[in-house]
mmCIF file of C-alpha atoms in Angstrom:
data_model
loop_
_atom_site.group_PDB
_atom_site.id
_atom_site.type_symbol
_atom_site.label_atom_id
_atom_site.label_comp_id
_atom_site.label_asym_id
_atom_site.label_seq_id
_atom_site.Cartn_x
_atom_site.Cartn_y
_atom_site.Cartn_z
ATOM 1 C CA ALA A 19 1.094 -2.436 -17.896
ATOM 2 C CA GLN A 20 -1.151 -1.826 -14.954
ATOM 3 C CA LYS A 21 -1.944 1.703 -13.869
ATOM 4 C CA VAL A 22 -4.161 3.392 -11.316
ATOM 5 C CA THR A 23 -5.225 6.995 -11.748
ATOM 6 C CA GLN A 24 -6.675 9.108 -8.989
ATOM 7 C CA ALA A 25 -7.243 12.393 -10.771
ATOM 8 C CA GLN A 26 -8.363 14.274 -7.657
ATOM 9 C CA THR A 27 -5.420 15.276 -5.490
ATOM 10 C CA GLU A 28 -7.070 17.169 -2.650
ATOM 11 C CA ILE A 29 -10.682 17.432 -1.553
ATOM 12 C CA SER A 30 -11.991 19.597 1.256
ATOM 13 C CA VAL A 31 -15.516 19.248 2.596
ATOM 14 C CA VAL A 32 -17.473 20.365 5.608
ATOM 15 C CA GLU A 33 -18.540 17.741 8.102
ATOM 16 C CA LYS A 34 -21.710 15.843 7.172
ATOM 17 C CA GLU A 35 -21.229 16.418 3.467
ATOM 18 C CA ASP A 36 -21.058 13.408 1.166
ATOM 19 C CA VAL A 37 -17.851 12.990 -0.825
ATOM 20 C CA THR A 38 -16.876 10.690 -3.697
ATOM 21 C CA LEU A 39 -13.295 9.702 -4.419
ATOM 22 C CA ASP A 40 -12.639 8.612 -7.988
ATOM 23 C CA CYS A 41 -10.397 5.786 -9.180
ATOM 24 C CA VAL A 42 -9.735 4.666 -12.736
ATOM 25 C CA TYR A 43 -7.519 1.701 -13.529
ATOM 26 C CA GLU A 44 -5.859 0.108 -16.528
ATOM 27 C CA THR A 45 -5.056 -3.557 -16.904
ATOM 28 C CA ARG A 46 -4.810 -6.128 -19.673
ATOM 29 C CA ASP A 47 -5.901 -8.935 -17.407
ATOM 30 C CA THR A 48 -9.426 -10.234 -17.080
ATOM 31 C CA THR A 49 -8.778 -11.339 -13.503
ATOM 32 C CA TYR A 50 -7.630 -8.725 -11.039
ATOM 33 C CA TYR A 51 -8.356 -7.266 -7.629
ATOM 34 C CA LEU A 52 -9.055 -3.703 -6.600
ATOM 35 C CA PHE A 53 -8.483 -2.229 -3.171
ATOM 36 C CA TRP A 54 -8.981 0.957 -1.220
ATOM 37 C CA TYR A 55 -6.633 1.854 1.630
ATOM 38 C CA LYS A 56 -6.745 4.798 4.015
ATOM 39 C CA GLN A 57 -3.587 6.477 5.337
ATOM 40 C CA PRO A 58 -4.227 8.686 8.372
ATOM 41 C CA PRO A 59 -1.582 11.122 9.619
ATOM 42 C CA SER A 60 0.011 8.339 11.685
ATOM 43 C CA GLY A 61 1.231 6.859 8.386
ATOM 44 C CA GLU A 62 -0.083 3.315 8.657
ATOM 45 C CA LEU A 63 -2.164 2.260 5.666
ATOM 46 C CA VAL A 64 -5.446 0.701 6.695
ATOM 47 C CA PHE A 65 -7.355 -1.708 4.464
ATOM 48 C CA LEU A 66 -10.908 -0.647 3.590
ATOM 49 C CA ILE A 67 -12.158 -2.989 0.863
ATOM 50 C CA ARG A 68 -11.153 -5.582 -1.724
ATOM 51 C CA ARG A 69 -13.130 -6.367 -4.842
ATOM 52 C CA ASN A 70 -12.347 -8.957 -7.510
ATOM 53 C CA SER A 71 -12.960 -8.361 -11.186
ATOM 54 C CA PHE A 72 -15.789 -10.857 -11.378
ATOM 55 C CA ASP A 73 -17.844 -9.184 -8.708
ATOM 56 C CA GLU A 74 -19.391 -5.965 -9.925
ATOM 57 C CA GLN A 75 -21.877 -5.795 -7.096
ATOM 58 C CA ASN A 76 -21.690 -2.474 -5.326
ATOM 59 C CA GLU A 77 -21.071 -2.562 -1.622
ATOM 60 C CA ILE A 78 -22.157 -0.505 1.331
ATOM 61 C CA SER A 79 -20.516 -0.671 4.721
ATOM 62 C CA GLY A 80 -21.852 1.834 7.191
ATOM 63 C CA ARG A 81 -21.082 5.300 5.835
ATOM 64 C CA TYR A 82 -18.840 3.870 3.095
ATOM 65 C CA SER A 83 -19.964 2.648 -0.301
ATOM 66 C CA TRP A 84 -18.126 1.510 -3.406
ATOM 67 C CA ASN A 85 -19.204 1.618 -7.045
ATOM 68 C CA PHE A 86 -17.309 -0.797 -9.307
ATOM 69 C CA GLN A 87 -17.933 -0.458 -13.056
ATOM 70 C CA LYS A 88 -15.860 -2.619 -15.381
ATOM 71 C CA SER A 89 -17.263 -0.867 -18.443
ATOM 72 C CA THR A 90 -15.557 2.359 -17.409
ATOM 73 C CA SER A 91 -12.685 0.729 -15.455
ATOM 74 C CA SER A 92 -13.670 2.675 -12.388
ATOM 75 C CA PHE A 93 -13.884 1.831 -8.702
ATOM 76 C CA ASN A 94 -15.203 4.883 -6.901
ATOM 77 C CA PHE A 95 -15.554 5.334 -3.163
ATOM 78 C CA THR A 96 -18.221 7.427 -1.440
ATOM 79 C CA ILE A 97 -18.272 8.566 2.170
ATOM 80 C CA THR A 98 -21.714 9.602 3.343
ATOM 81 C CA ALA A 99 -22.091 12.184 6.088
ATOM 82 C CA SER A 100 -18.341 12.725 6.379
ATOM 83 C CA GLN A 101 -16.711 13.184 9.760
ATOM 84 C CA VAL A 102 -13.505 14.893 10.836
ATOM 85 C CA VAL A 103 -11.990 11.468 11.563
ATOM 86 C CA ASP A 104 -12.316 10.642 7.870
ATOM 87 C CA SER A 105 -9.525 13.126 7.133
ATOM 88 C CA ALA A 106 -6.726 11.081 5.577
ATOM 89 C CA VAL A 107 -5.096 10.154 2.298
ATOM 90 C CA TYR A 108 -7.059 7.537 0.392
ATOM 91 C CA PHE A 109 -5.372 5.183 -2.051
ATOM 92 C CA CYS A 110 -6.885 3.014 -4.723
ATOM 93 C CA ALA A 111 -4.774 -0.003 -5.704
ATOM 94 C CA LEU A 112 -4.746 -2.800 -8.263
ATOM 95 C CA SER A 113 -3.415 -6.333 -7.958
ATOM 96 C CA GLU A 114 -2.979 -8.813 -10.778
ATOM 97 C CA PRO A 115 -2.713 -12.502 -9.861
ATOM 98 C CA HIS A 116 -0.421 -13.376 -12.751
ATOM 99 C CA THR A 117 2.311 -11.134 -11.386
ATOM 100 C CA GLY A 118 3.347 -13.881 -9.030
ATOM 101 C CA ALA A 119 3.692 -11.907 -5.847
ATOM 102 C CA ASN A 120 0.413 -12.256 -4.092
ATOM 103 C CA SER A 121 -0.924 -8.893 -3.116
ATOM 104 C CA LYS A 122 1.715 -7.004 -5.073
ATOM 105 C CA LEU A 123 -0.170 -3.772 -5.452
ATOM 106 C CA THR A 124 0.020 -0.882 -7.870
ATOM 107 C CA PHE A 125 -1.195 2.211 -6.057
ATOM 108 C CA GLY A 126 -2.584 5.477 -7.314
ATOM 109 C CA LYS A 127 -1.094 8.746 -6.084
ATOM 110 C CA GLY A 128 -3.746 9.131 -3.432
ATOM 111 C CA ILE A 129 -6.390 11.713 -2.614
ATOM 112 C CA THR A 130 -6.006 13.911 0.444
ATOM 113 C CA LEU A 131 -9.393 14.360 2.075
ATOM 114 C CA SER A 132 -9.856 17.115 4.623
ATOM 115 C CA VAL A 133 -13.100 17.237 6.555
ATOM 116 C CA ARG A 134 -13.645 20.536 8.359
ATOM 117 C CA PRO A 135 -15.868 20.790 11.430
ATOM 118 C CA ASP B 6 -3.094 -8.680 18.868
ATOM 119 C CA THR B 7 0.015 -6.803 17.764
ATOM 120 C CA GLY B 8 0.222 -5.374 14.291
ATOM 121 C CA VAL B 9 3.180 -4.948 11.989
ATOM 122 C CA SER B 10 5.965 -3.060 13.707
ATOM 123 C CA GLN B 11 8.857 -1.244 12.111
ATOM 124 C CA ASP B 12 12.006 0.109 13.623
ATOM 125 C CA PRO B 13 13.202 2.813 13.640
ATOM 126 C CA ARG B 14 10.359 5.227 12.935
ATOM 127 C CA HIS B 15 12.773 7.855 11.685
ATOM 128 C CA LYS B 16 16.334 7.678 10.407
ATOM 129 C CA ILE B 17 18.540 10.571 9.401
ATOM 130 C CA THR B 18 21.804 9.707 7.739
ATOM 131 C CA LYS B 19 24.513 11.263 5.656
ATOM 132 C CA ARG B 20 24.959 10.425 2.023
ATOM 133 C CA GLY B 21 27.195 7.410 1.584
ATOM 134 C CA GLN B 22 26.314 5.769 4.891
ATOM 135 C CA ASN B 23 24.638 2.383 5.216
ATOM 136 C CA VAL B 24 21.278 2.021 6.947
ATOM 137 C CA THR B 25 19.238 -0.980 8.034
ATOM 138 C CA PHE B 26 15.545 -1.135 8.847
ATOM 139 C CA ARG B 27 13.671 -3.872 10.625
ATOM 140 C CA CYS B 28 10.139 -5.151 10.189
ATOM 141 C CA ASP B 29 8.283 -7.546 12.486
ATOM 142 C CA PRO B 30 5.169 -8.859 10.748
ATOM 143 C CA ILE B 31 2.069 -10.221 12.396
ATOM 144 C CA SER B 32 3.213 -13.505 13.858
ATOM 145 C CA GLU B 33 1.092 -15.932 11.874
ATOM 146 C CA HIS B 34 1.615 -14.174 8.545
ATOM 147 C CA ASN B 35 3.929 -15.931 6.121
ATOM 148 C CA ARG B 36 4.014 -13.241 3.419
ATOM 149 C CA LEU B 37 6.003 -10.043 3.894
ATOM 150 C CA TYR B 38 6.337 -7.063 1.572
ATOM 151 C CA TRP B 39 8.461 -3.938 1.400
ATOM 152 C CA TYR B 40 7.141 -0.817 -0.268
ATOM 153 C CA ARG B 41 8.617 2.652 -0.672
ATOM 154 C CA GLN B 42 6.576 5.850 -0.587
ATOM 155 C CA THR B 43 7.827 9.281 -1.564
ATOM 156 C CA LEU B 44 6.068 12.526 -0.787
ATOM 157 C CA GLY B 45 2.821 12.935 -2.691
ATOM 158 C CA GLN B 46 2.979 9.478 -4.215
ATOM 159 C CA GLY B 47 1.432 6.113 -3.530
ATOM 160 C CA PRO B 48 3.538 3.250 -2.201
ATOM 161 C CA GLU B 49 5.684 1.411 -4.759
ATOM 162 C CA PHE B 50 6.418 -2.296 -4.473
ATOM 163 C CA LEU B 51 10.026 -3.207 -3.702
ATOM 164 C CA THR B 52 10.159 -6.873 -2.773
ATOM 165 C CA TYR B 53 8.202 -9.828 -1.432
ATOM 166 C CA PHE B 54 8.952 -12.821 0.796
ATOM 167 C CA GLN B 55 7.022 -15.985 1.313
ATOM 168 C CA ASN B 56 8.399 -17.426 4.520
ATOM 169 C CA GLU B 57 12.181 -16.993 4.180
ATOM 170 C CA ALA B 58 12.249 -17.049 0.382
ATOM 171 C CA GLN B 59 12.524 -13.757 -1.474
ATOM 172 C CA LEU B 60 10.282 -14.449 -4.440
ATOM 173 C CA GLU B 61 10.187 -11.169 -6.278
ATOM 174 C CA LYS B 62 12.184 -7.947 -6.504
ATOM 175 C CA SER B 63 11.194 -4.771 -8.264
ATOM 176 C CA ARG B 64 13.498 -3.089 -10.754
ATOM 177 C CA LEU B 65 13.365 -0.179 -8.300
ATOM 178 C CA LEU B 66 15.555 -2.247 -5.991
ATOM 179 C CA SER B 67 19.069 -1.374 -7.092
ATOM 180 C CA ASP B 68 22.160 -3.371 -6.152
ATOM 181 C CA ARG B 69 22.579 -1.121 -3.136
ATOM 182 C CA PHE B 70 19.405 -2.529 -1.610
ATOM 183 C CA SER B 71 19.209 -5.922 0.026
ATOM 184 C CA ALA B 72 16.449 -7.530 2.008
ATOM 185 C CA GLU B 73 16.452 -10.638 4.124
ATOM 186 C CA ARG B 74 13.989 -12.613 6.120
ATOM 187 C CA PRO B 75 15.915 -15.236 8.070
ATOM 188 C CA LYS B 76 13.785 -18.026 9.500
ATOM 189 C CA GLY B 77 10.708 -16.515 7.926
ATOM 190 C CA SER B 78 10.004 -14.181 10.813
ATOM 191 C CA PHE B 79 11.277 -10.583 10.929
ATOM 192 C CA SER B 80 12.806 -8.931 7.894
ATOM 193 C CA THR B 81 15.565 -6.385 7.377
ATOM 194 C CA LEU B 82 16.053 -3.959 4.527
ATOM 195 C CA GLU B 83 19.566 -2.585 4.112
ATOM 196 C CA ILE B 84 20.566 0.304 1.891
ATOM 197 C CA GLN B 85 24.268 0.666 1.231
ATOM 198 C CA ARG B 86 25.963 3.918 0.212
ATOM 199 C CA THR B 87 22.780 5.917 0.621
ATOM 200 C CA GLU B 88 21.923 8.644 -1.862
ATOM 201 C CA GLN B 89 19.622 11.632 -1.451
ATOM 202 C CA GLY B 90 17.166 9.974 -3.809
ATOM 203 C CA ASP B 91 16.723 7.184 -1.265
ATOM 204 C CA SER B 92 14.905 9.591 1.042
ATOM 205 C CA ALA B 93 11.416 8.149 1.444
ATOM 206 C CA MET B 94 9.079 6.307 3.751
ATOM 207 C CA TYR B 95 9.816 2.573 3.746
ATOM 208 C CA LEU B 96 6.721 0.553 4.495
ATOM 209 C CA CYS B 97 6.510 -3.067 5.510
ATOM 210 C CA ALA B 98 3.353 -5.134 5.165
ATOM 211 C CA SER B 99 2.339 -8.698 5.832
ATOM 212 C CA SER B 100 -0.502 -10.973 4.853
ATOM 213 C CA SER B 101 -1.768 -14.333 5.958
ATOM 214 C CA ARG B 102 -1.423 -17.803 4.529
ATOM 215 C CA GLY B 103 -4.859 -17.536 3.018
ATOM 216 C CA ARG B 104 -5.828 -17.239 -0.608
ATOM 217 C CA PRO B 105 -3.836 -14.928 -2.872
ATOM 218 C CA ASN B 106 -4.479 -11.228 -2.980
ATOM 219 C CA GLU B 107 -5.498 -11.047 0.623
ATOM 220 C CA LYS B 108 -5.464 -7.652 2.272
ATOM 221 C CA LEU B 109 -2.182 -6.315 3.509
ATOM 222 C CA PHE B 110 -1.505 -5.162 7.048
ATOM 223 C CA PHE B 111 0.938 -2.273 7.006
ATOM 224 C CA GLY B 112 3.333 -0.956 9.596
ATOM 225 C CA SER B 113 3.746 2.740 10.302
ATOM 226 C CA GLY B 114 6.894 2.878 8.216
ATOM 227 C CA THR B 115 10.455 4.103 8.597
ATOM 228 C CA GLN B 116 11.028 7.638 7.365
ATOM 229 C CA LEU B 117 14.520 7.916 5.885
ATOM 230 C CA SER B 118 16.151 11.278 5.313
ATOM 231 C CA VAL B 119 19.498 11.299 3.519
ATOM 232 C CA LEU B 120 21.402 14.569 3.943
#
């Protein structure tokens, strides 16, 4: 069975600090997709990144970067120079193509990030 | 460019009543999903439509839950004989006709409170 674990529940940092959000997943499949979504107080989940299991290249997008390591089944997310607007709940999610429903996601419990001015 | 819209934003009902929620996906998206999110948890998959066909339902979706997507456009999720355990945020999402496992666009959800 697929599972996503986000061991951190709440993180509080001061603006401009770097912060890393951890994600560990479990799957029996060799082909799968990993996602990060952000949920601000308005409630609407916003897509941040998708990575497939064959692409272990790390990615940087502005202040965001992702570290995907199949050997440790981890897909960690780092925000550099955090800003107050980064305050939100961040979810890691896993999708397995064989499940039939495209983009049927298994989510972690989320990490609440608070960035203080 | 309008996103996914859900109506109502909030619903308070008494135990035993029926409730219906509506979701309007992004117009060109043919895939539509319902998820449920309880406090402190991540969203959990409920059901999935491709056009008007309901292709998958989670075991979480008891017989009291029914979802439809007539004509492959908007979707409704009905809960009959609501129970306090149904209290949650119900999220709708849609995705495009593209390759599988495309990103989902979520609505802001309907917060259900069953008293």
